[in-house]
CSV table of C-alpha atoms in Angstrom, one decimal:
chain,number,residue,atom,x,y,z
A,151,MET,CA,28.9,-5.7,102.5
A,152,ASN,CA,30.0,-3.0,100.1
A,153,PRO,CA,32.7,-0.9,101.9
A,154,SER,CA,31.2,2.3,100.6
A,155,VAL,CA,27.9,1.4,102.2
A,156,ALA,CA,29.7,0.7,105.5
A,157,VAL,CA,31.3,4.1,105.3
A,158,LYS,CA,27.9,5.8,104.8
A,159,ILE,CA,26.7,4.0,108.0
A,160,PHE,CA,29.7,5.2,109.9
A,161,GLU,CA,29.1,8.7,108.7
A,162,ALA,CA,25.5,8.5,109.8
A,163,GLY,CA,26.6,7.4,113.3
A,164,ARG,CA,29.2,10.2,113.4
A,165,SER,CA,26.6,12.7,112.5
A,166,ALA,CA,24.6,11.5,115.5
A,167,GLY,CA,27.6,11.9,117.9
A,168,ALA,CA,28.5,8.2,118.2
A,169,ASP,CA,32.0,7.5,119.4
A,170,PHE,CA,32.0,4.0,117.8
A,171,VAL,CA,30.0,2.3,115.1
A,172,GLU,CA,30.0,-1.4,114.3
A,173,ILE,CA,28.3,-3.5,111.6
A,174,PHE,CA,27.7,-7.2,112.1
A,175,GLU,CA,26.4,-8.9,108.9
A,176,GLU,CA,25.6,-12.6,109.3
A,177,GLU,CA,24.2,-15.4,107.2
A,178,THR,CA,23.5,-18.7,109.0
A,179,ARG,CA,22.3,-22.0,107.5
A,180,GLY,CA,21.3,-24.7,109.9
A,181,SER,CA,19.7,-28.2,109.6
A,182,ALA,CA,18.7,-31.0,111.9
A,183,LEU,CA,17.5,-34.5,111.5
A,184,GLY,CA,15.8,-36.3,114.4
A,185,LEU,CA,14.6,-39.8,115.1
A,186,ARG,CA,12.3,-41.0,117.8
A,187,ASP,CA,11.3,-44.7,118.3
A,188,ARG,CA,12.8,-46.0,115.0
A,189,LYS,CA,11.1,-43.3,112.9
A,190,ILE,CA,12.5,-40.0,111.4
A,191,GLU,CA,10.4,-37.5,113.4
A,192,THR,CA,11.9,-34.1,112.3
A,193,ALA,CA,13.8,-32.8,109.3
A,194,THR,CA,14.4,-29.1,109.3
A,195,ALA,CA,16.7,-26.7,107.4
A,196,GLY,CA,16.7,-23.0,107.0
A,197,THR,CA,18.7,-19.8,106.3
A,198,ASP,CA,18.7,-16.6,108.4
A,199,TYR,CA,20.3,-13.4,107.2
A,200,GLY,CA,20.5,-10.0,108.9
A,201,ILE,CA,22.6,-7.0,109.8
A,202,GLY,CA,23.1,-5.6,113.3
A,203,ILE,CA,24.4,-2.1,113.9
A,204,ARG,CA,25.8,-1.0,117.3
A,205,LEU,CA,26.4,2.6,118.3
A,206,LEU,CA,28.5,3.4,121.4
A,207,TYR,CA,28.3,6.7,123.3
A,208,GLY,CA,31.1,6.2,125.7
A,209,THR,CA,29.9,2.9,127.2
A,210,GLU,CA,26.2,3.4,126.4
A,211,VAL,CA,25.0,0.9,123.8
A,212,LEU,CA,22.3,1.5,121.2
A,213,TYR,CA,21.6,-1.6,119.0
A,214,GLY,CA,19.3,-2.5,116.2
A,215,PHE,CA,19.0,-5.0,113.4
A,216,THR,CA,17.4,-5.5,110.0
A,217,SER,CA,17.2,-8.0,107.2
A,218,ASP,CA,17.1,-5.2,104.6
A,219,GLU,CA,20.7,-4.7,103.3
A,220,SER,CA,20.0,-1.6,101.3
A,221,GLU,CA,22.0,1.5,102.1
A,222,GLU,CA,18.8,3.5,102.6
A,223,ALA,CA,17.4,1.0,105.2
A,224,LEU,CA,20.7,0.8,107.1
A,225,VAL,CA,21.2,4.5,107.3
A,226,LYS,CA,17.6,4.9,108.4
A,227,LEU,CA,18.3,2.3,111.1
A,228,VAL,CA,21.2,4.3,112.5
A,229,GLN,CA,19.1,7.5,112.5
A,230,THR,CA,16.3,5.7,114.3
A,231,LEU,CA,18.7,4.4,116.9
A,232,ALA,CA,20.2,7.8,117.5
A,233,PHE,CA,17.0,9.8,117.3
A,234,GLY,CA,17.4,13.0,119.3
A,235,ARG,CA,21.1,12.7,119.6
A,236,ILE,CA,23.4,15.7,118.9
A,237,ALA,CA,26.9,15.3,117.6
A,238,SER,CA,29.1,15.5,120.6
A,239,SER,CA,32.5,17.1,120.8
A,240,SER,CA,34.1,13.7,121.5
A,241,ALA,CA,32.8,12.4,118.2
A,242,GLN,CA,33.9,15.5,116.3
A,243,ASN,CA,37.4,15.0,117.7
A,244,SER,CA,37.5,11.3,116.9
A,245,GLY,CA,38.6,9.5,113.7
A,246,LEU,CA,34.9,9.4,112.8
A,247,ALA,CA,34.9,13.1,112.0
A,248,SER,CA,36.5,12.4,108.6
A,249,VAL,CA,34.7,9.2,107.7
A,250,ALA,CA,33.5,10.5,104.4
A,251,GLU,CA,37.0,11.7,103.3
A,252,GLY,CA,39.9,9.3,103.3
A,253,PHE,CA,38.5,6.6,105.5
A,254,GLU,CA,40.4,3.3,105.0
A,255,PHE,CA,39.7,-0.2,106.2
A,256,ALA,CA,42.4,-2.5,107.2
A,257,PRO,CA,43.1,-5.2,104.6
A,258,GLN,CA,40.3,-7.7,104.7
A,259,LYS,CA,41.0,-10.8,106.6
A,260,ARG,CA,39.0,-14.1,106.3
A,261,VAL,CA,39.3,-16.7,109.0
A,262,SER,CA,37.7,-20.2,109.5
A,263,ASP,CA,37.2,-21.5,113.0
A,264,TYR,CA,37.3,-25.1,111.7
A,265,ASN,CA,39.8,-27.1,109.7
A,266,ALA,CA,38.9,-25.9,106.2
A,267,ALA,CA,41.1,-28.6,104.5
A,268,ALA,CA,39.1,-31.4,106.0
A,269,PHE,CA,35.7,-29.7,106.0
A,270,LYS,CA,32.7,-31.6,104.6
A,271,ASP,CA,30.1,-29.0,104.0
A,272,PRO,CA,26.6,-29.9,105.3
A,273,ARG,CA,25.1,-27.3,103.0
A,274,VAL,CA,26.4,-29.3,100.0
A,275,LEU,CA,26.0,-32.9,101.3
A,276,GLY,CA,22.5,-32.7,102.6
A,277,GLN,CA,20.8,-34.6,105.5
A,278,ALA,CA,20.8,-38.2,104.2
A,279,VAL,CA,24.4,-38.6,105.6
A,280,LYS,CA,22.9,-38.4,109.1
A,281,GLN,CA,20.4,-41.3,108.9
A,282,ASP,CA,22.8,-44.1,109.6
A,283,PHE,CA,23.9,-42.6,112.8
A,284,LEU,CA,20.3,-42.2,114.1
A,285,PHE,CA,19.2,-45.8,113.4
A,286,ARG,CA,22.3,-47.3,114.8
A,287,ALA,CA,21.9,-45.4,118.0
A,288,ASP,CA,18.3,-46.6,118.4
A,289,GLU,CA,19.2,-50.2,117.8
A,290,ALA,CA,22.2,-50.1,120.2
A,291,ALA,CA,20.2,-48.6,123.1
A,292,ARG,CA,17.4,-51.1,122.8
A,293,LYS,CA,19.8,-54.0,123.0
A,294,VAL,CA,20.9,-53.0,126.5
A,295,SER,CA,17.6,-53.8,128.3
A,296,ASP,CA,14.0,-54.4,127.7
A,297,LYS,CA,13.4,-51.5,130.3
A,298,VAL,CA,14.4,-49.1,127.5
A,299,VAL,CA,11.1,-47.8,126.2
A,300,GLN,CA,12.1,-44.8,124.1
A,301,VAL,CA,15.1,-43.7,122.2
A,302,ALA,CA,15.6,-40.3,120.5
A,303,ALA,CA,18.6,-39.3,118.5
A,304,SER,CA,19.5,-36.2,116.4
A,305,VAL,CA,22.3,-34.7,114.4
A,306,THR,CA,22.3,-30.9,114.0
A,307,ASP,CA,24.7,-28.6,112.1
A,308,CYS,CA,25.1,-24.9,111.7
A,309,CYS,CA,27.2,-23.0,109.2
A,310,THR,CA,27.7,-19.2,109.5
A,311,THR,CA,29.5,-16.5,107.6
A,312,ILE,CA,30.0,-13.1,109.4
A,313,ASN,CA,31.2,-9.8,108.0
A,314,LEU,CA,32.4,-7.6,110.9
A,315,LEU,CA,33.3,-4.0,110.2
A,316,ASN,CA,33.7,-1.0,112.5
A,317,SER,CA,34.6,2.7,112.5
A,318,GLU,CA,38.2,1.9,113.6
A,319,GLY,CA,38.8,0.2,110.2
A,320,LEU,CA,38.2,-3.4,111.1
A,321,ASN,CA,37.2,-5.5,108.1
A,322,LEU,CA,36.9,-9.2,109.1
A,323,THR,CA,35.1,-12.2,107.6
A,324,LEU,CA,34.5,-15.2,109.9
A,325,ASP,CA,33.5,-18.7,108.7
A,326,ARG,CA,32.1,-20.9,111.5
A,327,SER,CA,30.6,-24.3,111.5
A,328,ARG,CA,29.5,-26.7,114.3
A,329,LEU,CA,28.1,-30.2,114.4
A,330,ARG,CA,26.4,-31.8,117.4
A,331,VAL,CA,24.9,-35.3,118.0
A,332,ASN,CA,22.5,-36.3,120.7
A,333,VAL,CA,21.2,-39.6,122.0
A,334,THR,CA,18.5,-39.6,124.6
A,335,VAL,CA,17.3,-42.8,126.3
A,336,THR,CA,14.3,-43.3,128.5
A,337,ALA,CA,13.7,-46.4,130.7
A,338,THR,CA,11.0,-47.6,133.0
A,339,ASP,CA,10.4,-50.2,135.6
A,340,GLY,CA,6.6,-50.0,135.1
A,341,THR,CA,6.0,-47.3,137.7
A,342,GLU,CA,8.7,-44.7,137.1
A,343,ARG,CA,10.5,-43.3,134.1
A,344,LEU,CA,14.0,-41.9,133.9
A,345,THR,CA,15.8,-40.2,131.0
A,346,THR,CA,19.5,-39.4,130.3
A,347,HIS,CA,21.5,-38.4,127.3
A,348,GLU,CA,24.9,-37.9,125.6
A,349,SER,CA,25.4,-34.9,123.3
A,350,PRO,CA,28.9,-34.3,122.1
A,351,GLY,CA,29.8,-31.7,119.5
A,352,ALA,CA,32.8,-29.9,117.9
A,353,LEU,CA,33.8,-27.3,115.2
A,354,GLY,CA,33.4,-28.6,111.7
A,355,GLY,CA,31.0,-30.4,109.4
A,356,TYR,CA,30.2,-34.0,108.4
A,357,GLU,CA,33.8,-35.0,108.6
A,358,LEU,CA,33.2,-35.1,112.4
A,359,LEU,CA,30.5,-37.8,112.3
A,360,PRO,CA,32.9,-40.8,112.3
A,361,ASN,CA,34.3,-39.5,115.5
A,362,TYR,CA,31.1,-40.2,117.4
A,363,SER,CA,30.1,-43.9,117.7
A,364,PRO,CA,26.3,-44.1,118.0
A,365,GLU,CA,26.7,-47.5,119.6
A,366,ALA,CA,29.0,-46.2,122.3
A,367,LEU,CA,26.8,-43.1,123.1
A,368,ALA,CA,23.6,-45.1,123.1
A,369,THR,CA,25.0,-48.0,125.2
A,370,GLU,CA,26.5,-45.6,127.8
A,371,SER,CA,23.2,-43.7,128.1
A,372,ALA,CA,21.1,-46.8,128.3
A,373,GLU,CA,23.3,-48.5,130.8
A,374,ARG,CA,23.3,-45.5,133.0
A,375,VAL,CA,19.5,-44.9,133.0
A,376,VAL,CA,18.8,-48.5,133.7
A,377,ARG,CA,21.3,-48.5,136.6
A,378,MET,CA,19.7,-45.4,138.1
A,379,LEU,CA,16.2,-46.8,137.6
A,380,SER,CA,16.8,-49.3,140.4
A,381,ALA,CA,18.7,-46.9,142.7
A,382,GLY,CA,17.4,-45.7,146.0
A,383,TYR,CA,17.6,-42.2,147.5
A,384,ILE,CA,20.3,-40.5,149.6
A,385,LYS,CA,19.5,-38.9,153.0
A,386,GLY,CA,20.1,-35.2,152.5
A,387,GLY,CA,22.3,-32.9,154.5
A,388,GLN,CA,25.7,-31.2,154.6
A,389,MET,CA,28.4,-33.6,153.4
A,390,PRO,CA,31.5,-34.0,151.4
A,391,VAL,CA,31.0,-34.6,147.7
A,392,VAL,CA,33.3,-35.9,145.0
A,393,MET,CA,32.1,-34.5,141.6
A,394,GLY,CA,33.0,-36.4,138.5
A,395,ASN,CA,34.8,-34.9,135.6
A,396,GLY,CA,33.4,-33.4,132.4
A,397,PHE,CA,29.9,-32.0,132.8
A,398,GLY,CA,30.5,-31.6,136.5
A,399,GLY,CA,32.1,-28.3,135.4
A,400,VAL,CA,28.6,-26.9,134.8
A,401,ILE,CA,28.4,-25.8,138.4
A,402,PHE,CA,31.6,-23.8,138.1
A,403,HIS,CA,30.3,-22.4,134.8
A,404,GLU,CA,27.0,-21.3,136.1
A,405,ALA,CA,27.8,-20.3,139.7
A,406,CYS,CA,31.3,-18.9,139.3
A,407,GLY,CA,31.8,-18.3,135.6
A,408,HIS,CA,28.9,-15.9,135.0
A,409,PRO,CA,29.8,-13.7,138.0
A,410,LEU,CA,33.4,-13.4,136.5
A,411,GLU,CA,32.1,-11.9,133.3
A,412,THR,CA,32.4,-8.1,133.2
A,413,GLU,CA,28.8,-7.9,132.2
A,414,ALA,CA,28.0,-8.9,135.8
A,415,VAL,CA,30.9,-7.1,137.4
A,416,ARG,CA,30.2,-3.7,135.7
A,417,ARG,CA,26.6,-3.8,137.1
A,418,ASN,CA,28.0,-4.6,140.6
A,419,ALA,CA,26.0,-7.8,140.4
A,420,SER,CA,28.8,-10.2,141.2
A,421,PRO,CA,30.2,-11.5,144.5
A,422,PHE,CA,33.6,-11.1,142.9
A,423,CYS,CA,33.5,-7.4,142.4
A,424,GLY,CA,36.7,-5.7,143.6
A,425,LYS,CA,38.4,-9.0,144.4
A,426,LEU,CA,41.1,-9.2,141.7
A,427,GLY,CA,44.4,-10.4,143.4
A,428,GLN,CA,42.6,-11.8,146.4
A,429,ALA,CA,42.4,-15.5,147.4
A,430,ILE,CA,38.9,-17.0,146.6
A,431,GLY,CA,39.9,-20.6,146.7
A,432,GLN,CA,42.5,-23.0,148.0
A,433,PRO,CA,45.9,-23.3,146.2
A,434,CYS,CA,44.8,-26.5,144.4
A,435,LEU,CA,42.3,-24.5,142.4
A,436,THR,CA,43.1,-23.0,139.0
A,437,ALA,CA,40.3,-22.1,136.5
A,438,ILE,CA,40.7,-21.1,132.9
A,439,ASP,CA,38.5,-19.8,130.1
A,440,ASP,CA,40.2,-20.6,126.8
A,441,GLY,CA,38.8,-19.6,123.4
A,442,THR,CA,41.8,-21.0,121.4
A,443,LEU,CA,41.4,-24.8,121.9
A,444,ASP,CA,41.6,-26.3,118.4
A,445,GLY,CA,38.3,-27.7,117.2
A,446,VAL,CA,36.6,-27.5,120.5
A,447,TRP,CA,32.9,-26.7,120.6
A,448,GLY,CA,33.2,-23.3,122.4
A,449,SER,CA,36.3,-22.1,120.5
A,450,LEU,CA,36.5,-19.0,118.3
A,451,LYS,CA,39.5,-17.6,116.4
A,452,PHE,CA,38.0,-14.1,116.8
A,453,ASP,CA,35.2,-13.0,119.2
A,454,ASP,CA,32.1,-11.2,118.1
A,455,GLU,CA,33.8,-7.8,118.2
A,456,GLY,CA,36.6,-9.0,116.0
A,457,MET,CA,39.2,-9.4,118.7
A,458,PRO,CA,41.5,-12.5,118.7
A,459,THR,CA,40.4,-14.9,121.5
A,460,GLN,CA,42.9,-16.0,124.1
A,461,ARG,CA,43.6,-18.3,127.0
A,462,THR,CA,42.4,-16.3,130.1
A,463,VAL,CA,43.5,-17.6,133.5
A,464,LEU,CA,40.6,-16.6,135.8
A,465,ILE,CA,41.9,-18.2,139.0
A,466,GLU,CA,45.5,-19.3,139.6
A,467,ASN,CA,46.4,-21.3,142.7
A,468,GLY,CA,43.3,-19.9,144.4
A,469,ILE,CA,43.9,-16.2,143.5
A,470,LEU,CA,41.5,-14.3,141.3
A,471,LYS,CA,43.5,-13.1,138.4
A,472,SER,CA,41.1,-11.9,135.7
A,473,TYR,CA,37.6,-11.3,134.5
A,474,MET,CA,36.2,-12.1,131.1
A,475,SER,CA,35.6,-8.9,129.2
A,476,ASP,CA,34.3,-7.3,126.1
A,477,ARG,CA,34.8,-3.7,124.8
A,478,VAL,CA,32.1,-2.1,127.1
A,479,GLY,CA,32.8,-4.2,130.1
A,480,ALA,CA,36.6,-3.7,129.9
A,481,ALA,CA,36.1,0.1,129.8
A,482,GLU,CA,33.7,0.2,132.7
A,483,VAL,CA,35.6,-2.2,135.0
A,484,GLY,CA,39.0,-0.9,134.0
A,485,VAL,CA,40.5,-4.2,132.8
A,486,ALA,CA,42.0,-5.4,129.5
A,487,ARG,CA,39.8,-7.0,126.8
A,488,THR,CA,40.0,-10.7,126.7
A,489,GLY,CA,38.3,-11.5,123.4
A,490,SER,CA,35.2,-12.7,125.2
A,491,ALA,CA,32.5,-10.7,123.4
A,492,ARG,CA,29.8,-13.1,122.1
A,493,ARG,CA,26.3,-13.0,120.7
A,494,GLU,CA,23.8,-15.6,119.5
A,495,SER,CA,23.3,-13.8,116.2
A,496,TYR,CA,22.9,-10.4,114.5
A,497,LYS,CA,19.8,-9.9,116.6
A,498,TYR,CA,21.9,-9.3,119.8
A,499,ALA,CA,24.5,-6.8,120.9
A,500,PRO,CA,27.7,-8.6,122.1
A,501,VAL,CA,28.6,-8.9,125.8
A,502,SER,CA,31.2,-10.7,127.8
A,503,ARG,CA,30.5,-14.5,127.8
A,504,MET,CA,32.4,-17.7,128.4
A,505,ARG,CA,33.9,-19.9,125.7
A,506,ASN,CA,35.6,-23.1,127.0
A,507,THR,CA,35.6,-22.8,130.8
A,508,PHE,CA,37.1,-25.4,133.0
A,509,ILE,CA,39.0,-26.2,136.3
A,510,ALA,CA,42.6,-27.1,135.4
A,511,PRO,CA,44.0,-30.5,136.2
A,512,GLY,CA,45.5,-31.1,139.6
A,513,LYS,CA,47.6,-33.9,141.2
A,514,ASP,CA,45.1,-35.8,143.4
A,515,SER,CA,44.0,-39.3,142.6
A,516,PHE,CA,40.4,-40.5,142.4
A,517,ASP,CA,41.0,-43.2,145.0
A,518,SER,CA,42.5,-40.7,147.5
A,519,MET,CA,39.4,-38.5,147.2
A,520,ILE,CA,37.0,-41.4,147.9
A,521,GLU,CA,39.1,-42.8,150.7
A,522,SER,CA,39.1,-39.4,152.4
A,523,MET,CA,35.4,-39.6,153.0
A,524,ASP,CA,33.7,-41.3,155.9
A,525,TYR,CA,30.2,-40.6,154.5
A,526,GLY,CA,29.3,-38.6,151.4
A,527,LEU,CA,28.2,-38.6,147.8
A,528,TYR,CA,30.1,-39.4,144.6
A,529,ALA,CA,28.3,-37.4,142.0
A,530,ALA,CA,29.6,-39.2,138.9
A,531,ARG,CA,27.6,-37.2,136.5
A,532,MET,CA,25.7,-33.9,136.8
A,533,ALA,CA,22.5,-32.9,135.1
A,534,GLY,CA,20.9,-29.5,134.7
A,535,GLY,CA,20.0,-26.9,137.3
A,536,SER,CA,19.5,-23.2,138.0
A,537,VAL,CA,21.6,-20.3,139.3
A,538,ASN,CA,21.2,-16.7,140.4
A,539,PRO,CA,24.1,-15.0,138.7
A,540,ALA,CA,24.0,-12.0,141.1
A,541,THR,CA,24.4,-14.2,144.3
A,542,GLY,CA,26.0,-17.3,142.9
A,543,GLU,CA,23.2,-19.4,144.5
A,544,PHE,CA,22.7,-22.7,142.6
A,545,ASN,CA,20.7,-25.9,142.6
A,546,PHE,CA,21.8,-28.7,140.3
A,547,ALA,CA,20.5,-32.3,139.9
A,548,VAL,CA,22.8,-35.3,140.0
A,549,ASP,CA,22.2,-37.6,137.1
A,550,GLU,CA,24.3,-40.4,138.4
A,551,GLY,CA,25.3,-40.7,142.1
A,552,TYR,CA,26.6,-43.2,144.6
A,553,VAL,CA,26.8,-43.2,148.4
A,554,VAL,CA,30.3,-43.3,149.8
A,555,ARG,CA,30.8,-45.0,153.2
A,556,ASN,CA,34.1,-45.5,155.0
A,557,GLY,CA,36.1,-44.6,151.9
A,558,LYS,CA,34.3,-47.0,149.5
A,559,ILE,CA,31.8,-46.4,146.7
A,560,CYS,CA,28.6,-48.2,147.7
A,561,GLU,CA,25.0,-48.3,146.3
A,562,PRO,CA,23.7,-46.0,143.5
A,563,VAL,CA,21.3,-43.2,144.5
A,564,ARG,CA,19.1,-40.9,142.5
A,565,GLY,CA,17.2,-37.7,143.1
A,566,ALA,CA,20.1,-36.0,144.7
A,567,THR,CA,20.7,-32.2,144.3
A,568,LEU,CA,23.6,-30.0,145.1
A,569,ILE,CA,22.7,-26.7,146.6
A,570,GLY,CA,25.0,-23.8,147.5
A,571,LYS,CA,26.7,-20.5,146.5
A,572,GLY,CA,29.5,-20.6,144.1
A,573,HIS,CA,31.8,-18.2,145.9
A,574,GLU,CA,31.3,-20.2,149.2
A,575,ILE,CA,31.9,-23.6,147.5
A,576,MET,CA,35.1,-22.7,145.8
A,577,PRO,CA,37.2,-22.4,149.0
A,578,ARG,CA,35.9,-25.9,149.9
A,579,ILE,CA,37.4,-27.5,146.8
A,580,SER,CA,40.3,-29.3,148.6
A,581,MET,CA,41.3,-31.9,146.0
A,582,VAL,CA,41.6,-31.8,142.2
A,583,GLY,CA,42.3,-34.8,140.0
A,584,SER,CA,44.2,-35.0,136.8
A,585,ASP,CA,41.5,-36.5,134.6
A,586,LEU,CA,40.3,-33.3,132.9
A,587,GLU,CA,37.4,-33.8,130.5
A,588,LEU,CA,35.3,-31.2,128.6
A,589,ALA,CA,31.6,-31.3,127.7
A,590,THR,CA,29.5,-29.4,125.2
A,591,GLY,CA,26.6,-27.1,126.1
A,592,VAL,CA,24.6,-24.1,125.2
A,593,CYS,CA,24.5,-21.1,127.5
A,594,GLY,CA,21.8,-18.5,127.6
A,595,ALA,CA,22.3,-14.9,128.8
A,596,SER,CA,21.6,-11.3,127.7
A,597,SER,CA,23.2,-11.7,124.3
A,598,GLY,CA,21.3,-14.9,123.5
A,599,HIS,CA,22.3,-18.6,123.5
A,600,VAL,CA,25.9,-19.4,122.5
A,601,PRO,CA,27.8,-22.7,122.3
A,602,VAL,CA,30.1,-23.2,125.2
A,603,THR,CA,32.2,-25.9,126.7
A,604,VAL,CA,32.3,-26.7,130.4
A,605,GLY,CA,34.8,-29.0,132.1
A,606,GLN,CA,36.8,-30.2,135.1
A,607,PRO,CA,38.8,-33.1,136.4
A,608,THR,CA,37.2,-35.0,139.3
A,609,ILE,CA,37.2,-32.7,142.3
A,610,LYS,CA,36.4,-33.0,146.0
A,611,VAL,CA,34.3,-30.4,147.8
A,612,ASP,CA,34.7,-30.8,151.6
A,613,GLN,CA,31.1,-29.7,152.4
A,614,ILE,CA,28.0,-28.9,150.4
A,615,LEU,CA,24.3,-29.2,151.0
A,616,VAL,CA,22.9,-32.3,149.3
A,617,GLY,CA,19.2,-32.5,148.8
A,618,GLY,CA,17.6,-35.9,149.0
A,619,ARG,CA,14.9,-37.8,150.8
């Protein structure tokens, strides 16, 4: 964006009494190639461009967006957003008062979230590069068992350039690129069908494809779904559960992570309101949200307000240490900003969101967790579920589970669900392993869907309600 146009937008906001004006200009090019049952089923590519403008009156947010980049359209958008506003004394006394005369941006900074030296640009190389991965995945899955009746695979990529400017002088350009693969396998025994999948991803372009073996992903998925197809059902009730590493962290993400965002705290819609410095878990529990992990799916060099991301310790040895915050949330809750402002695109105003959120490694062994259980469930792999962010109540399916009897893993079971409230479950986490693993995902909330990573080592929860038959 032309800096002189940006200044005109800031001046329009100042004239309407805004305390802060922000411009978020974004161009995104995404593509996907998908296979189902040995045939290419989908091939899509597209570009989206737009500009979002945010006005702040204290902590009140006015937001609008357009795909028209002309100065006239952008100034009109500001005037429409601020219709009926009168320039306030706070704005007149701020740095915005002299926007038209002598306003200076900080020196422009351009930052890539990925390894630019190794980057193989999907926008240049096209979709044909993806085909080999898809057909190899299909072939590998079908070799596992004749019970495999359907295989779907896809490779998606997304390249984004963002220009972020604000009335405090910020002038930042962000280059982002992500690539994700997916292998989904369905099996049947003639009467029932089960489906499972693997879907890793990372920051970068086509240079990442060799990191993902389609044979390994397809074989793992196929073996798991066939194994679970012949499984029985667990008798439900309150019991101890050992939860496997990696995607098991989705429960912490949904039931505890969202209530630790200032977007929930500032609305008094979190069970953790007012509990900073208090014990909310046992000393074995430490949880972190880290936006700085190199190359990891949910990482960002700068958040969507232009603040450097950081490693935020949420819970340390059971003590609540921090919330995740954006500009508005930090101001309303009275905490420091943590570089956690995120949005799906220019169509959304940013709010506090998670990045890479995980339970930190502990010292307990997997064997000691299993041996400590007389009867319970080993939830080796979690699936999806639902949560009420205001209460922390959750209900998550177990994708791969096993009964534990007398300290030994026994027969596989399916159809199990874990039910509870996040703030009630955390104090029951009594053992934490050292085998931390992260898993990719996409999280939806008020600022749209954003890429996130969840994770944990293997953990033991002393008691949780298990739904079954």
